[in-house]
């Protein structure tokens, strides 16, 4: 479900609507859940459900040809299209009507000439505000290539696709982009199906004995010239930097400095366990909580360095989108437990102008009243008292990511077109 607040003429209107994915349509017709969820994948029961899911696909009781994603993770506006994203599928195109209601147009088709991109498509593509290009990638656990990536031109057409050669499959949620490079994260959160047979475990496990790897792919590198699932597709050259094991869901930003070094700011977990609270029933230790860490890679020497930006535990970072992919000084993120907002500054990055001129828009849930508001905060002063508060007629459940669309973007939305 997507929730929206339309602000115009001094008034705010709220709307919500389900994104009409192929998955939802099948489950509505069946009037029951038909597909596996991440939370189902526990222990031997989860293993049996995986086998049952595959059997249902074989006999046709569930249809997977139009994807099985939920389109519920994040939103991006690119090439006059509003897209709903989930890293297990292709994007779904949405359209915001003049009254703020959001309608589903359908599942997007991405093509590079005659070669269709098969998916999946990350929930966190990166947009270059200067060129209008959008970098994306996808990963899979079950078959090579485990990584594939591509670039979408400002026009909305896929300009090139790449096969990325990695030694083993991992869960990869985010990426980065600079003026010259796409930044790939191959971090040791690995798929291990044996875990399903070893008690009530998830099959995705952090492996501290493996190295974390950050890869640099030149943005102007020619594509593979064919479908990325083609066994003859040649992998793109990537320069990898190996570091001690860590995990990160989200990238704050990436950029290059005048010496050609690549900077990457991540919300870094020194260790990671999806099931920690369930298994241990205790306070989460510090090394299982994220902090902003600034990584610097030097492509010329092959060396790297890192330092912690802030001691505050936070995730879901963002920067001023007008400065994404280029040097930034500030990042904003949600503090641990989603209890507040933190602003961090990188002391080495001094920019002219007011990068933090603007507002932070946040959905806030009050459990004592079971109500939600949309709060507006000053991004520069970080005053805890909101500048404005819009009380919403419905509770907005905890979600993942939001998107602000300008009036110009709302008016510029392309007519419904999926190709």
Coordinates of C-alpha atoms in Angstrom, one line a residue:
X1 CA 0.0 0.0 0.0
X2 CA 1.2 3.5 -0.8
X3 CA 0.2 6.5 1.4
X4 CA 0.2 10.0 0.0
X5 CA -0.3 13.5 1.3
X6 CA -1.0 16.2 -1.3
X7 CA -0.3 19.7 -0.2
X8 CA -1.6 22.6 -2.4
X9 CA -3.2 26.0 -1.8
X10 CA -2.6 25.8 1.9
X11 CA -4.5 22.5 2.3
X12 CA -3.4 18.9 2.7
X13 CA -5.3 15.8 1.6
X14 CA -4.5 12.2 2.4
X15 CA -5.0 9.1 0.3
X16 CA -3.9 5.5 0.3
X17 CA -4.2 2.7 -2.2
X18 CA -2.9 -0.8 -2.8
X19 CA -0.3 -1.2 -5.6
X20 CA -1.9 -3.7 -8.0
X21 CA 0.9 -6.1 -8.4
X22 CA 0.5 -9.4 -10.2
X23 CA 1.0 -11.1 -6.8
X24 CA -1.8 -9.1 -5.1
X25 CA -4.2 -9.7 -8.0
X26 CA -3.7 -13.5 -7.7
X27 CA -4.1 -13.5 -4.0
X28 CA -7.3 -11.4 -4.2
X29 CA -8.7 -13.8 -6.7
X30 CA -7.8 -16.8 -4.4
X31 CA -8.9 -14.8 -1.3
X32 CA -5.9 -16.1 0.6
X33 CA -2.1 -15.7 0.7
X34 CA -0.5 -17.7 -2.2
X35 CA 3.2 -16.7 -2.1
X36 CA 6.1 -17.1 0.3
X37 CA 7.1 -14.2 2.5
X38 CA 10.6 -13.7 4.0
X39 CA 9.1 -14.5 7.5
X40 CA 8.0 -17.9 6.3
X41 CA 11.6 -19.1 5.7
X42 CA 12.3 -20.5 9.2
X43 CA 13.6 -23.9 9.9
X44 CA 12.4 -27.2 8.4
X45 CA 8.9 -25.7 8.0
X46 CA 10.4 -23.0 5.8
X47 CA 12.2 -25.6 3.7
X48 CA 8.9 -27.5 3.1
X49 CA 7.2 -24.2 2.1
X50 CA 10.0 -23.5 -0.4
X51 CA 9.5 -26.9 -2.0
X52 CA 5.7 -26.4 -2.0
X53 CA 6.1 -23.0 -3.6
X54 CA 8.2 -24.4 -6.4
X55 CA 5.7 -27.2 -6.9
X56 CA 2.8 -24.7 -7.1
X57 CA 4.7 -22.8 -9.8
X58 CA 5.3 -25.9 -11.8
X59 CA 1.7 -27.0 -11.8
X60 CA 0.4 -23.5 -12.5
X61 CA -1.5 -22.8 -9.3
X62 CA 0.6 -19.7 -8.9
X63 CA 1.8 -17.7 -11.9
X64 CA 5.3 -16.2 -11.7
X65 CA 5.8 -14.9 -15.3
X66 CA 4.7 -11.4 -14.4
X67 CA 6.8 -11.3 -11.2
X68 CA 6.1 -12.0 -7.6
X69 CA 7.3 -8.7 -6.0
X70 CA 5.3 -6.6 -3.6
X71 CA 6.5 -3.1 -4.8
X72 CA 6.5 -2.0 -1.1
X73 CA 10.0 -0.9 -0.3
X74 CA 10.7 2.5 -1.9
X75 CA 9.7 5.0 -4.5
X76 CA 11.7 6.9 -7.2
X77 CA 10.8 9.5 -9.7
X78 CA 12.7 9.3 -13.0
X79 CA 12.0 10.2 -16.6
X80 CA 8.6 11.6 -15.7
X81 CA 7.6 8.3 -14.1
X82 CA 6.9 7.5 -10.5
X83 CA 8.1 3.9 -9.7
X84 CA 7.4 1.6 -6.8
X85 CA 10.3 -0.7 -6.1
X86 CA 11.0 -4.1 -4.5
X87 CA 14.3 -5.8 -4.9
X88 CA 12.7 -9.1 -5.9
X89 CA 11.0 -7.8 -9.1
X90 CA 10.9 -5.1 -11.7
X91 CA 9.5 -1.6 -10.9
X92 CA 5.7 -0.8 -11.0
X93 CA 4.7 2.5 -12.5
X94 CA 2.4 4.6 -10.5
X95 CA 0.6 7.9 -11.3
X96 CA -0.5 10.6 -8.8
X97 CA -3.8 12.2 -9.8
X98 CA -4.6 15.8 -9.2
X99 CA -6.4 15.1 -6.0
X100 CA -3.4 13.1 -4.6
X101 CA -4.9 9.6 -5.2
X102 CA -2.2 7.2 -6.5
X103 CA -3.2 4.7 -9.2
X104 CA -1.2 1.7 -10.5
X105 CA -0.3 1.8 -14.2
X106 CA 1.5 -1.5 -14.2
X107 CA 4.8 -3.4 -14.2
X108 CA 7.5 -1.7 -16.2
X109 CA 9.4 -3.3 -19.1
X110 CA 13.0 -2.3 -19.4
X111 CA 14.9 -2.8 -22.7
X112 CA 18.4 -2.2 -24.0
X113 CA 17.7 -2.3 -27.7
X114 CA 16.2 -5.7 -28.3
X115 CA 17.6 -7.1 -25.0
X116 CA 15.1 -6.9 -22.2
X117 CA 16.4 -6.6 -18.7
X118 CA 14.9 -9.6 -16.8
X119 CA 15.1 -8.2 -13.3
X120 CA 15.3 -8.1 -10.4
X121 CA 15.7 -4.3 -9.9
X122 CA 17.1 -2.8 -6.7
X123 CA 14.8 -0.8 -4.4
X124 CA 17.6 1.8 -4.3
X125 CA 18.7 2.9 -7.7
X126 CA 20.9 6.0 -7.8
X127 CA 20.0 9.2 -9.8
X128 CA 22.5 11.7 -11.1
X129 CA 20.9 15.1 -10.8
X130 CA 23.2 16.6 -13.4
X131 CA 22.9 14.0 -16.2
X132 CA 19.5 12.5 -15.3
X133 CA 20.8 9.0 -15.6
X134 CA 19.7 6.3 -13.2
X135 CA 22.0 3.3 -12.2
X136 CA 20.4 0.1 -11.0
X137 CA 21.4 -3.5 -10.2
X138 CA 19.8 -6.8 -9.2
X139 CA 21.0 -9.9 -7.4
X140 CA 19.9 -13.5 -7.3
X141 CA 20.7 -16.5 -5.0
X142 CA 19.9 -19.4 -7.3
X143 CA 21.7 -18.9 -10.6
X144 CA 24.6 -17.0 -12.2
X145 CA 25.1 -14.2 -12.8
X146 CA 24.5 -13.5 -9.1
X147 CA 24.8 -9.7 -9.9
X148 CA 23.6 -7.8 -12.9
X149 CA 23.4 -4.0 -13.4
X150 CA 22.4 -1.3 -15.9
X151 CA 22.0 2.4 -16.6
X152 CA 18.7 4.1 -17.6
X153 CA 19.1 7.3 -19.6
X154 CA 17.3 10.5 -18.7
X155 CA 14.8 9.6 -21.5
X156 CA 13.8 6.4 -19.6
X157 CA 15.4 4.0 -22.0
X158 CA 18.0 1.4 -20.8
X159 CA 21.3 2.5 -22.3
X160 CA 23.4 -0.5 -21.3
X161 CA 23.4 -3.6 -19.1
X162 CA 26.3 -5.3 -17.4
X163 CA 27.0 -8.7 -15.9
X164 CA 28.9 -8.4 -12.6
X165 CA 31.1 -11.4 -11.7
X166 CA 31.0 -12.2 -8.0
X167 CA 32.3 -15.5 -6.4
X168 CA 29.2 -16.2 -4.4
X169 CA 25.6 -14.9 -3.9
X170 CA 24.8 -12.3 -1.2
X171 CA 21.9 -10.1 -0.3
X172 CA 22.7 -6.7 -1.7
X173 CA 20.2 -3.9 -0.8
X174 CA 21.8 -0.7 -1.9
X175 CA 24.6 0.8 -4.1
X176 CA 26.2 4.1 -4.8
X177 CA 27.1 6.3 -7.8
X178 CA 29.6 9.1 -8.4
X179 CA 30.3 11.3 -11.4
X180 CA 32.5 8.5 -12.9
X181 CA 31.7 5.3 -11.1
X182 CA 28.8 3.0 -10.1
X183 CA 29.6 1.7 -6.6
X184 CA 28.7 -2.0 -5.8
X185 CA 28.4 -3.6 -2.4
X186 CA 29.3 -7.3 -2.1
X187 CA 28.9 -7.8 1.6
X188 CA 28.9 -11.2 3.4
X189 CA 25.2 -11.6 4.2
X190 CA 25.0 -14.9 2.4
X191 CA 22.2 -17.3 1.4
X192 CA 22.8 -20.6 3.3
X193 CA 19.9 -23.0 2.8
X194 CA 21.5 -25.5 5.2
X195 CA 20.3 -23.1 8.0
X196 CA 16.7 -24.2 7.3
X197 CA 17.6 -27.7 8.4
X198 CA 19.5 -26.6 11.5
X199 CA 16.6 -25.4 13.7
X200 CA 14.4 -22.3 13.5
X201 CA 16.8 -20.3 11.4
X202 CA 16.5 -18.0 8.4
X203 CA 18.6 -19.0 5.4
X204 CA 20.3 -15.6 5.1
X205 CA 23.3 -15.5 7.4
X206 CA 26.1 -13.0 8.1
X207 CA 29.5 -14.7 7.7
X208 CA 32.2 -12.8 9.5
X209 CA 35.0 -15.0 8.1
X210 CA 34.3 -13.6 4.6
X211 CA 35.5 -10.2 3.4
X212 CA 33.3 -7.2 2.7
X213 CA 33.9 -5.9 -0.9
X214 CA 33.3 -2.5 -2.4
X215 CA 33.4 -2.5 -6.2
X216 CA 33.9 0.4 -8.7
X217 CA 32.4 0.1 -12.2
X218 CA 33.1 2.9 -14.7
X219 CA 29.8 4.3 -15.7
X220 CA 30.8 4.7 -19.3
X221 CA 31.9 1.1 -19.6
X222 CA 30.1 -0.5 -22.7
X223 CA 27.3 -2.9 -21.8
X224 CA 27.5 -6.6 -22.5
X225 CA 25.4 -6.2 -25.7
X226 CA 23.0 -8.9 -24.9
X227 CA 20.6 -10.2 -22.3
X228 CA 22.4 -10.4 -18.9
X229 CA 21.2 -13.9 -18.4
X230 CA 23.0 -15.0 -21.6
X231 CA 25.7 -17.5 -20.7
X232 CA 28.0 -15.9 -23.3
X233 CA 27.6 -12.4 -21.7
X234 CA 31.1 -11.0 -20.8
X235 CA 31.4 -9.7 -17.2
X236 CA 32.2 -6.0 -16.8
X237 CA 35.6 -5.1 -15.3
X238 CA 35.1 -4.0 -11.7
X239 CA 37.9 -2.8 -9.3
X240 CA 37.2 -4.4 -5.9
X241 CA 38.4 -3.2 -2.5
X242 CA 38.4 -5.8 0.3
X243 CA 37.7 -4.9 3.9
X244 CA 37.0 -6.7 7.2
X245 CA 33.5 -8.1 7.2
X246 CA 30.6 -5.7 7.8
X247 CA 27.0 -5.3 6.5
X248 CA 25.1 -2.2 5.3
X249 CA 21.5 -1.9 4.2
X250 CA 21.7 1.7 3.1
X251 CA 24.1 4.2 1.4
X252 CA 23.9 7.9 2.4
X253 CA 26.0 9.1 -0.6
X254 CA 29.0 8.6 -2.8
X255 CA 31.3 11.1 -4.6
X256 CA 34.8 11.7 -5.9
X257 CA 37.2 14.2 -4.7
X258 CA 39.7 16.3 -6.7
X259 CA 42.4 13.6 -6.3
X260 CA 40.2 11.0 -7.9
X261 CA 39.4 9.1 -4.7
X262 CA 35.9 7.7 -4.2
X263 CA 34.1 8.5 -1.0
X264 CA 31.2 6.3 0.3
X265 CA 29.1 6.9 3.4
X266 CA 27.2 3.9 4.7
X267 CA 25.1 2.9 7.7
X268 CA 27.4 0.1 8.7
X269 CA 26.7 -2.9 11.0
X270 CA 29.9 -4.5 12.3
X271 CA 27.9 -7.7 12.7
X272 CA 24.4 -8.6 11.6
X273 CA 21.7 -11.0 12.6
X274 CA 18.1 -10.9 11.2
X275 CA 16.9 -13.0 14.1
X276 CA 18.8 -11.5 17.0
X277 CA 15.9 -10.2 19.1
X278 CA 13.9 -13.4 18.5
X279 CA 16.8 -15.7 19.5
X280 CA 18.2 -13.8 22.4
X281 CA 15.3 -11.8 23.8
X282 CA 17.6 -9.1 25.2
X283 CA 18.9 -5.6 24.4
X284 CA 20.6 -5.5 21.0
X285 CA 24.4 -4.9 21.6
X286 CA 26.2 -2.0 19.9
X287 CA 28.0 -4.1 17.3
X288 CA 24.6 -5.2 15.9
X289 CA 23.5 -1.5 15.5
X290 CA 24.4 0.7 12.6
X291 CA 26.5 3.8 12.6
X292 CA 27.5 6.1 9.7
X293 CA 31.0 5.2 8.4
X294 CA 32.9 7.1 5.8
X295 CA 34.9 4.9 3.4
X296 CA 37.6 6.3 1.0
X297 CA 38.9 4.2 -2.0
X298 CA 41.8 5.2 -4.1
X299 CA 41.4 3.6 -7.6
X300 CA 45.0 4.7 -8.5
X301 CA 46.8 3.0 -5.6
X302 CA 44.2 0.3 -4.8
X303 CA 44.2 1.4 -1.1
X304 CA 41.3 2.3 1.2
X305 CA 40.6 3.9 4.5
X306 CA 37.6 4.4 6.7
X307 CA 36.4 6.3 9.8
X308 CA 33.2 6.6 11.9
X309 CA 31.3 9.8 11.2
X310 CA 29.0 9.7 14.2
X311 CA 28.4 7.7 17.4
X312 CA 24.7 7.9 16.9
X313 CA 23.0 4.6 15.8
X314 CA 21.0 5.4 12.7
X315 CA 19.8 4.0 9.4
X316 CA 17.6 5.0 6.4
X317 CA 20.0 7.9 5.5
X318 CA 19.3 10.6 2.9
X319 CA 21.1 13.6 1.5
X320 CA 19.8 16.6 -0.4
X321 CA 18.8 15.0 -3.7
X322 CA 20.2 17.9 -5.7
X323 CA 23.7 17.0 -4.4
X324 CA 23.4 13.2 -4.7
X325 CA 26.4 11.5 -6.4
X326 CA 28.5 14.6 -5.7
X327 CA 30.2 16.1 -2.7
X328 CA 27.9 16.5 0.3
X329 CA 28.5 17.6 3.9
X330 CA 25.3 16.5 5.5
X331 CA 23.2 13.4 5.9
X332 CA 20.0 12.8 7.8
X333 CA 18.8 9.5 9.1
X334 CA 16.4 7.7 11.5
X335 CA 17.8 7.0 14.9
X336 CA 17.7 3.5 16.3
X337 CA 14.2 2.3 17.1
X338 CA 12.8 4.9 14.7
X339 CA 12.4 7.2 17.6
X340 CA 13.9 10.4 16.0
X341 CA 15.9 12.0 13.3
X342 CA 19.7 12.6 13.3
X343 CA 21.8 15.0 11.2
X344 CA 25.4 14.2 10.6
X345 CA 28.2 16.3 9.0
X346 CA 31.3 15.0 7.3
X347 CA 34.0 17.4 8.7
X348 CA 36.3 17.1 5.6
X349 CA 33.6 18.3 3.2
X350 CA 33.1 22.0 3.2
X351 CA 30.7 23.3 0.5
X352 CA 29.7 26.8 -0.4
X353 CA 26.0 27.5 -0.3
X354 CA 23.3 26.1 1.9
X355 CA 23.1 22.4 1.2
X356 CA 20.8 22.0 4.3
X357 CA 18.3 24.7 3.3
X358 CA 15.0 22.7 3.2
X359 CA 12.5 20.7 5.1
X360 CA 12.3 17.1 6.4
X361 CA 8.9 15.5 6.0
X362 CA 8.2 12.5 8.2
X363 CA 5.2 10.3 9.0
X364 CA 5.0 10.0 12.8
X365 CA 2.9 7.4 14.6
X366 CA 1.6 8.0 18.2
X367 CA 0.9 4.6 19.7
X368 CA -0.9 6.1 22.7
X369 CA -3.6 7.6 20.4
X370 CA -3.2 5.1 17.5
X371 CA -3.0 8.1 15.1
X372 CA -0.5 9.4 12.6
X373 CA 0.7 12.8 11.5
X374 CA 2.9 14.2 8.8
X375 CA 5.4 16.4 10.5
X376 CA 7.6 19.1 8.8
X377 CA 11.0 19.9 10.4
X378 CA 13.6 22.5 9.6
X379 CA 16.6 20.6 8.0
X380 CA 19.1 23.3 8.9
X381 CA 18.2 23.9 12.6
X382 CA 16.9 20.5 13.5
X383 CA 14.5 22.1 16.0
X384 CA 12.6 19.2 17.6
X385 CA 9.4 21.2 17.4
X386 CA 7.9 20.7 13.9
X387 CA 7.2 23.7 11.7
X388 CA 3.9 22.1 10.8
X389 CA 1.9 19.0 11.7
X390 CA -0.8 17.5 9.6
X391 CA -3.1 15.1 11.4
X392 CA -4.1 12.2 9.2
X393 CA -7.5 10.5 9.2
X394 CA -5.9 7.0 9.3
X395 CA -2.9 5.4 11.0
X396 CA 0.0 5.0 8.6
X397 CA 1.7 1.7 9.4
X398 CA 5.5 1.7 9.7
X399 CA 7.0 1.4 6.2
X400 CA 10.4 1.7 4.7
X401 CA 11.0 4.7 2.5
X402 CA 9.2 7.8 1.3
X403 CA 9.6 10.3 -1.6
X404 CA 8.8 14.0 -2.0
X405 CA 7.5 15.0 -5.5
X406 CA 7.6 18.7 -6.5
X407 CA 4.6 20.3 -8.1
X408 CA 6.6 20.5 -11.4
X409 CA 7.2 16.7 -11.2
X410 CA 3.5 16.0 -10.5
X411 CA 2.5 18.0 -13.6
X412 CA 5.2 16.5 -15.8
X413 CA 4.2 12.8 -15.2
X414 CA 4.2 10.9 -18.5
X415 CA 0.9 9.4 -19.8
X416 CA 0.5 5.8 -18.8
X417 CA 3.1 3.8 -20.8
X418 CA 5.0 0.7 -19.7
X419 CA 7.5 0.2 -22.5

